[in-house]
Tab-separated table of C-alpha atoms in Angstrom:
chain	number	residue	atom	x	y	z
A	1	ASP	CA	125.336	-1.995	30.532
A	2	THR	CA	122.017	-3.611	29.606
A	3	ALA	CA	121.278	-6.525	31.989
A	4	VAL	CA	118.673	-8.296	29.822
A	5	SER	CA	118.498	-7.384	26.147
A	6	GLN	CA	116.117	-8.411	23.420
A	7	THR	CA	116.153	-8.152	19.634
A	8	PRO	CA	114.321	-7.007	17.692
A	9	LYS	CA	112.344	-4.370	19.572
A	10	TYR	CA	109.637	-4.386	16.981
A	11	LEU	CA	108.631	-7.199	14.652
A	12	VAL	CA	105.977	-6.910	12.005
A	13	THR	CA	105.270	-10.003	9.900
A	14	GLN	CA	102.695	-11.886	7.868
A	15	MET	CA	100.612	-14.766	9.069
A	16	GLY	CA	102.186	-18.152	8.465
A	17	ASN	CA	105.757	-16.880	8.704
A	18	ASP	CA	108.386	-18.251	11.134
A	19	LYS	CA	110.258	-15.796	13.263
A	20	SER	CA	112.714	-15.665	16.151
A	21	ILE	CA	113.313	-13.277	19.030
A	22	LYS	CA	116.636	-13.234	20.689
A	23	CYS	CA	117.378	-12.724	24.382
A	24	GLU	CA	120.657	-12.282	26.174
A	25	GLN	CA	121.434	-11.657	29.810
A	26	ASN	CA	124.803	-10.613	31.292
A	27	LEU	CA	123.823	-11.107	34.892
A	28	GLY	CA	125.214	-14.642	35.203
A	29	HIS	CA	121.777	-15.984	36.094
A	30	ASP	CA	121.031	-19.674	35.695
A	31	THR	CA	117.385	-19.341	34.817
A	32	MET	CA	115.691	-17.551	31.934
A	33	TYR	CA	112.090	-16.995	31.085
A	34	TRP	CA	109.730	-15.927	28.300
A	35	TYR	CA	106.507	-14.059	29.058
A	36	LYS	CA	103.724	-12.783	26.787
A	37	GLN	CA	101.796	-9.646	27.514
A	38	ASP	CA	98.602	-9.313	25.500
A	39	SER	CA	96.565	-6.228	24.509
A	40	LYS	CA	94.824	-6.278	27.825
A	41	LYS	CA	98.156	-6.072	29.555
A	42	PHE	CA	97.941	-9.486	31.166
A	43	LEU	CA	101.433	-10.846	31.639
A	44	LYS	CA	101.673	-14.552	31.407
A	45	ILE	CA	104.637	-16.913	31.646
A	46	MET	CA	105.397	-19.138	28.651
A	47	PHE	CA	108.591	-20.908	29.506
A	48	SER	CA	111.165	-21.147	32.214
A	49	TYR	CA	114.551	-22.768	31.534
A	50	ASN	CA	117.817	-23.480	33.211
A	51	ASN	CA	120.625	-25.839	32.374
A	52	LYS	CA	118.665	-28.602	34.024
A	53	GLU	CA	115.165	-28.387	32.810
A	54	LEU	CA	112.584	-26.691	30.585
A	55	ILE	CA	109.242	-25.916	32.062
A	56	ILE	CA	106.504	-25.168	29.591
A	57	ASN	CA	103.254	-23.463	30.438
A	58	GLU	CA	100.731	-25.988	29.195
A	59	THR	CA	98.698	-23.306	27.425
A	60	VAL	CA	101.486	-22.372	25.115
A	61	PRO	CA	101.055	-23.865	21.558
A	62	ASN	CA	103.818	-26.087	20.364
A	63	ARG	CA	104.500	-23.562	17.569
A	64	PHE	CA	106.527	-21.766	20.178
A	65	SER	CA	109.848	-23.242	21.125
A	66	PRO	CA	112.701	-21.875	23.284
A	67	LYS	CA	116.319	-22.462	22.198
A	68	SER	CA	119.256	-21.927	24.524
A	69	PRO	CA	122.645	-22.018	22.912
A	70	ASP	CA	124.304	-21.230	26.142
A	71	LYS	CA	123.476	-20.030	29.697
A	72	ALA	CA	123.341	-16.395	28.679
A	73	HIS	CA	120.871	-16.759	25.851
A	74	LEU	CA	117.319	-17.969	25.484
A	75	ASN	CA	115.806	-17.389	22.105
A	76	LEU	CA	112.160	-17.816	21.178
A	77	HIS	CA	111.215	-19.422	17.886
A	78	ILE	CA	107.639	-19.138	16.578
A	79	ASN	CA	106.465	-21.197	13.654
A	80	SER	CA	103.370	-20.515	11.469
A	81	LEU	CA	102.536	-17.143	13.120
A	82	GLU	CA	98.908	-16.424	13.690
A	83	LEU	CA	97.079	-13.150	14.259
A	84	GLY	CA	96.564	-14.036	17.957
A	85	ASP	CA	100.329	-14.146	18.507
A	86	SER	CA	100.425	-10.366	18.269
A	87	ALA	CA	101.592	-9.249	21.693
A	88	VAL	CA	104.658	-7.958	23.643
A	89	TYR	CA	107.092	-10.712	24.500
A	90	PHE	CA	109.322	-10.253	27.456
A	91	CYS	CA	112.445	-12.188	28.306
A	92	ALA	CA	113.575	-12.379	31.920
A	93	SER	CA	116.324	-13.970	33.963
A	94	GLY	CA	116.246	-14.847	37.628
A	95	THR	CA	118.181	-14.883	40.840
A	96	LYS	CA	117.270	-15.076	44.497
A	97	SER	CA	116.442	-11.842	46.206
A	98	THR	CA	118.525	-10.812	49.144
A	99	GLU	CA	115.794	-8.783	50.815
A	100	ALA	CA	114.058	-11.590	52.575
A	101	ARG	CA	117.372	-12.716	54.198
A	102	GLY	CA	116.770	-14.760	57.293
A	103	TRP	CA	113.696	-16.464	55.954
A	104	GLY	CA	115.065	-17.693	52.682
A	105	SER	CA	114.057	-15.830	49.533
A	106	GLN	CA	112.039	-15.983	46.393
A	107	GLU	CA	113.631	-15.500	43.038
A	108	THR	CA	113.795	-11.943	41.710
A	109	GLN	CA	113.412	-11.695	37.951
A	110	TYR	CA	114.973	-9.025	35.698
A	111	PHE	CA	113.037	-8.278	32.544
A	112	GLY	CA	114.156	-7.248	29.134
A	113	PRO	CA	112.637	-4.245	27.287
A	114	GLY	CA	110.182	-6.419	25.321
A	115	THR	CA	109.628	-7.246	21.683
A	116	ARG	CA	106.468	-5.919	20.118
A	117	LEU	CA	105.170	-8.484	17.655
A	118	LEU	CA	102.500	-7.590	15.171
A	119	VAL	CA	101.145	-10.308	12.930
A	120	LEU	CA	99.205	-9.092	9.881
B	1	LEU	CA	99.699	-20.362	43.595
B	2	ALA	CA	97.862	-17.786	45.708
B	3	LYS	CA	95.563	-15.447	43.786
B	4	THR	CA	95.975	-11.709	44.468
B	5	THR	CA	93.482	-8.891	44.322
B	6	GLN	CA	94.442	-5.270	43.852
B	7	PRO	CA	92.619	-2.098	42.936
B	8	ILE	CA	92.588	-1.605	39.167
B	9	SER	CA	93.682	2.026	39.469
B	10	MET	CA	94.642	4.761	41.895
B	11	ASP	CA	95.178	8.487	41.517
B	12	SER	CA	97.614	10.673	43.484
B	13	TYR	CA	99.433	13.953	43.454
B	14	GLU	CA	103.075	14.684	43.494
B	15	GLY	CA	104.581	14.616	46.905
B	16	GLN	CA	101.928	12.431	48.479
B	17	GLU	CA	102.451	9.042	50.049
B	18	VAL	CA	100.715	6.272	48.166
B	19	ASN	CA	99.647	2.976	49.667
B	20	ILE	CA	98.566	0.157	47.458
B	21	THR	CA	96.932	-2.841	49.176
B	22	CYS	CA	96.934	-6.312	47.895
B	23	SER	CA	94.733	-9.139	49.186
B	24	HIS	CA	95.990	-12.713	49.111
B	25	ASN	CA	93.687	-14.689	51.356
B	26	ASN	CA	95.012	-18.102	50.253
B	27	ILE	CA	98.685	-17.365	50.856
B	28	ALA	CA	100.633	-20.467	51.811
B	29	THR	CA	103.200	-20.776	54.614
B	30	ASN	CA	106.123	-20.804	52.219
B	31	ASP	CA	104.855	-18.024	49.979
B	32	TYR	CA	106.656	-14.714	49.643
B	33	ILE	CA	105.122	-11.405	48.595
B	34	THR	CA	106.811	-9.451	45.841
B	35	TRP	CA	105.942	-6.208	44.023
B	36	TYR	CA	106.939	-5.284	40.561
B	37	GLN	CA	106.596	-1.997	38.726
B	38	GLN	CA	106.016	-1.656	35.001
B	39	PHE	CA	106.338	1.577	33.019
B	40	PRO	CA	104.684	1.800	29.567
B	41	SER	CA	106.731	0.061	26.949
B	42	GLN	CA	109.074	-1.539	29.422
B	43	GLY	CA	109.341	-4.834	31.217
B	44	PRO	CA	108.429	-5.228	34.872
B	45	ARG	CA	111.039	-4.137	37.429
B	46	PHE	CA	111.406	-5.699	40.898
B	47	ILE	CA	110.630	-3.208	43.638
B	48	ILE	CA	110.523	-5.078	46.935
B	49	GLN	CA	109.922	-8.441	48.524
B	50	GLY	CA	108.875	-9.652	52.001
B	51	TYR	CA	107.688	-12.512	54.049
B	52	LYS	CA	106.291	-10.900	57.170
B	53	THR	CA	106.257	-7.597	59.159
B	54	LYS	CA	107.939	-4.742	57.395
B	55	VAL	CA	110.586	-4.415	54.705
B	56	THR	CA	112.043	-1.134	53.548
B	57	ASN	CA	114.445	-0.275	50.767
B	58	GLU	CA	115.461	2.901	48.999
B	59	VAL	CA	112.330	2.768	46.763
B	60	ALA	CA	109.452	1.597	48.923
B	61	SER	CA	108.194	-0.066	52.083
B	62	LEU	CA	106.191	-3.221	52.332
B	63	PHE	CA	103.896	-3.798	55.293
B	64	ILE	CA	102.615	-7.404	55.951
B	65	PRO	CA	100.306	-7.963	58.870
B	66	ALA	CA	100.628	-11.031	61.099
B	67	ASP	CA	98.039	-13.129	59.197
B	68	ARG	CA	99.755	-12.325	55.920
B	69	LYS	CA	96.460	-12.242	54.053
B	70	SER	CA	97.215	-8.856	52.688
B	71	SER	CA	100.124	-6.544	52.066
B	72	THR	CA	100.602	-2.836	51.443
B	73	LEU	CA	103.115	-1.303	49.202
B	74	SER	CA	103.946	2.228	50.405
B	75	LEU	CA	105.563	4.727	48.095
B	76	PRO	CA	106.810	7.858	49.898
B	77	ARG	CA	106.417	11.225	48.220
B	78	VAL	CA	105.546	10.080	44.697
B	79	SER	CA	106.616	11.976	41.634
B	80	LEU	CA	105.254	12.010	38.095
B	81	SER	CA	107.799	9.378	37.190
B	82	ASP	CA	106.166	6.901	39.514
B	83	THR	CA	103.163	6.650	37.180
B	84	ALA	CA	103.140	2.927	36.281
B	85	VAL	CA	101.391	-0.334	36.862
B	86	TYR	CA	102.273	-2.048	40.157
B	87	TYR	CA	101.880	-5.832	40.403
B	88	CYS	CA	101.560	-7.794	43.643
B	89	LEU	CA	102.657	-11.407	43.412
B	90	VAL	CA	102.815	-14.219	45.875
B	91	GLY	CA	104.756	-17.418	45.271
B	92	PRO	CA	106.774	-20.081	46.952
B	93	ARG	CA	110.375	-19.857	48.000
B	94	GLY	CA	112.932	-21.210	45.639
B	95	GLY	CA	114.444	-20.504	42.286
B	96	GLY	CA	115.321	-22.213	39.092
B	97	ALA	CA	113.026	-23.461	36.417
B	98	THR	CA	110.245	-24.391	38.782
B	99	ASN	CA	109.835	-20.847	40.080
B	100	LYS	CA	107.207	-19.042	38.008
B	101	LEU	CA	105.665	-15.600	38.653
B	102	ILE	CA	101.959	-15.289	38.101
B	103	PHE	CA	101.066	-11.612	37.414
B	104	GLY	CA	97.566	-10.341	38.170
B	105	THR	CA	95.910	-7.326	36.610
B	106	GLY	CA	98.030	-4.934	38.598
B	107	THR	CA	97.216	-1.423	39.834
B	108	LEU	CA	97.605	1.560	37.515
B	109	LEU	CA	98.941	4.426	39.590
B	110	ALA	CA	98.466	7.835	37.945
B	111	VAL	CA	100.405	10.615	39.612
B	112	GLN	CA	99.196	14.164	38.796
B	113	PRO	CA	101.141	17.395	39.137
């Protein structure tokens, strides 16, 4: 049972194309995220979303847009792909950790396997 | 959000205990300390989280001194399969769309036979 799944695993496309990456979580979490990991392995958040609000990292170009058809899905649409968009994109969903019980807790995030995007 | 500093890489041998220290001098009162593990070609995986003193689970232990300006992830008796990048994160309590994780460079742990 895959908790957070993404499709496709690999995506190779030409500059200027529009593409989508799908993400599904079966954990019943309310919040989902998209991260980008570049060639230097830096992992940066792009979006966080639940049924109440969408938070966008201000550095993300507006060519990127998340779409959530329901609570279990958060898809990533990318328009007019550029060379610099080549990276690994991770979807994640979140819930509160039980390990810091007694002092409250911070959210624990569960990541998908990643989608390796290569723009030529 | 508090900035973290970790060693870029560490080497170890199978069966040894590995301690990875993370500095977070600007940690805020309501910040928690969380460690994630990332294997090549996979997404990060939650390991452990703590606020103060010591936390232990089936995978690791997390030691946090009283001033909370640093923390140490302890992996007992590592194996080759523990070779991965380990990220230390600090961030505020909460959840939902406003809770975002900021990953640093991480520590690449290489376990040798």
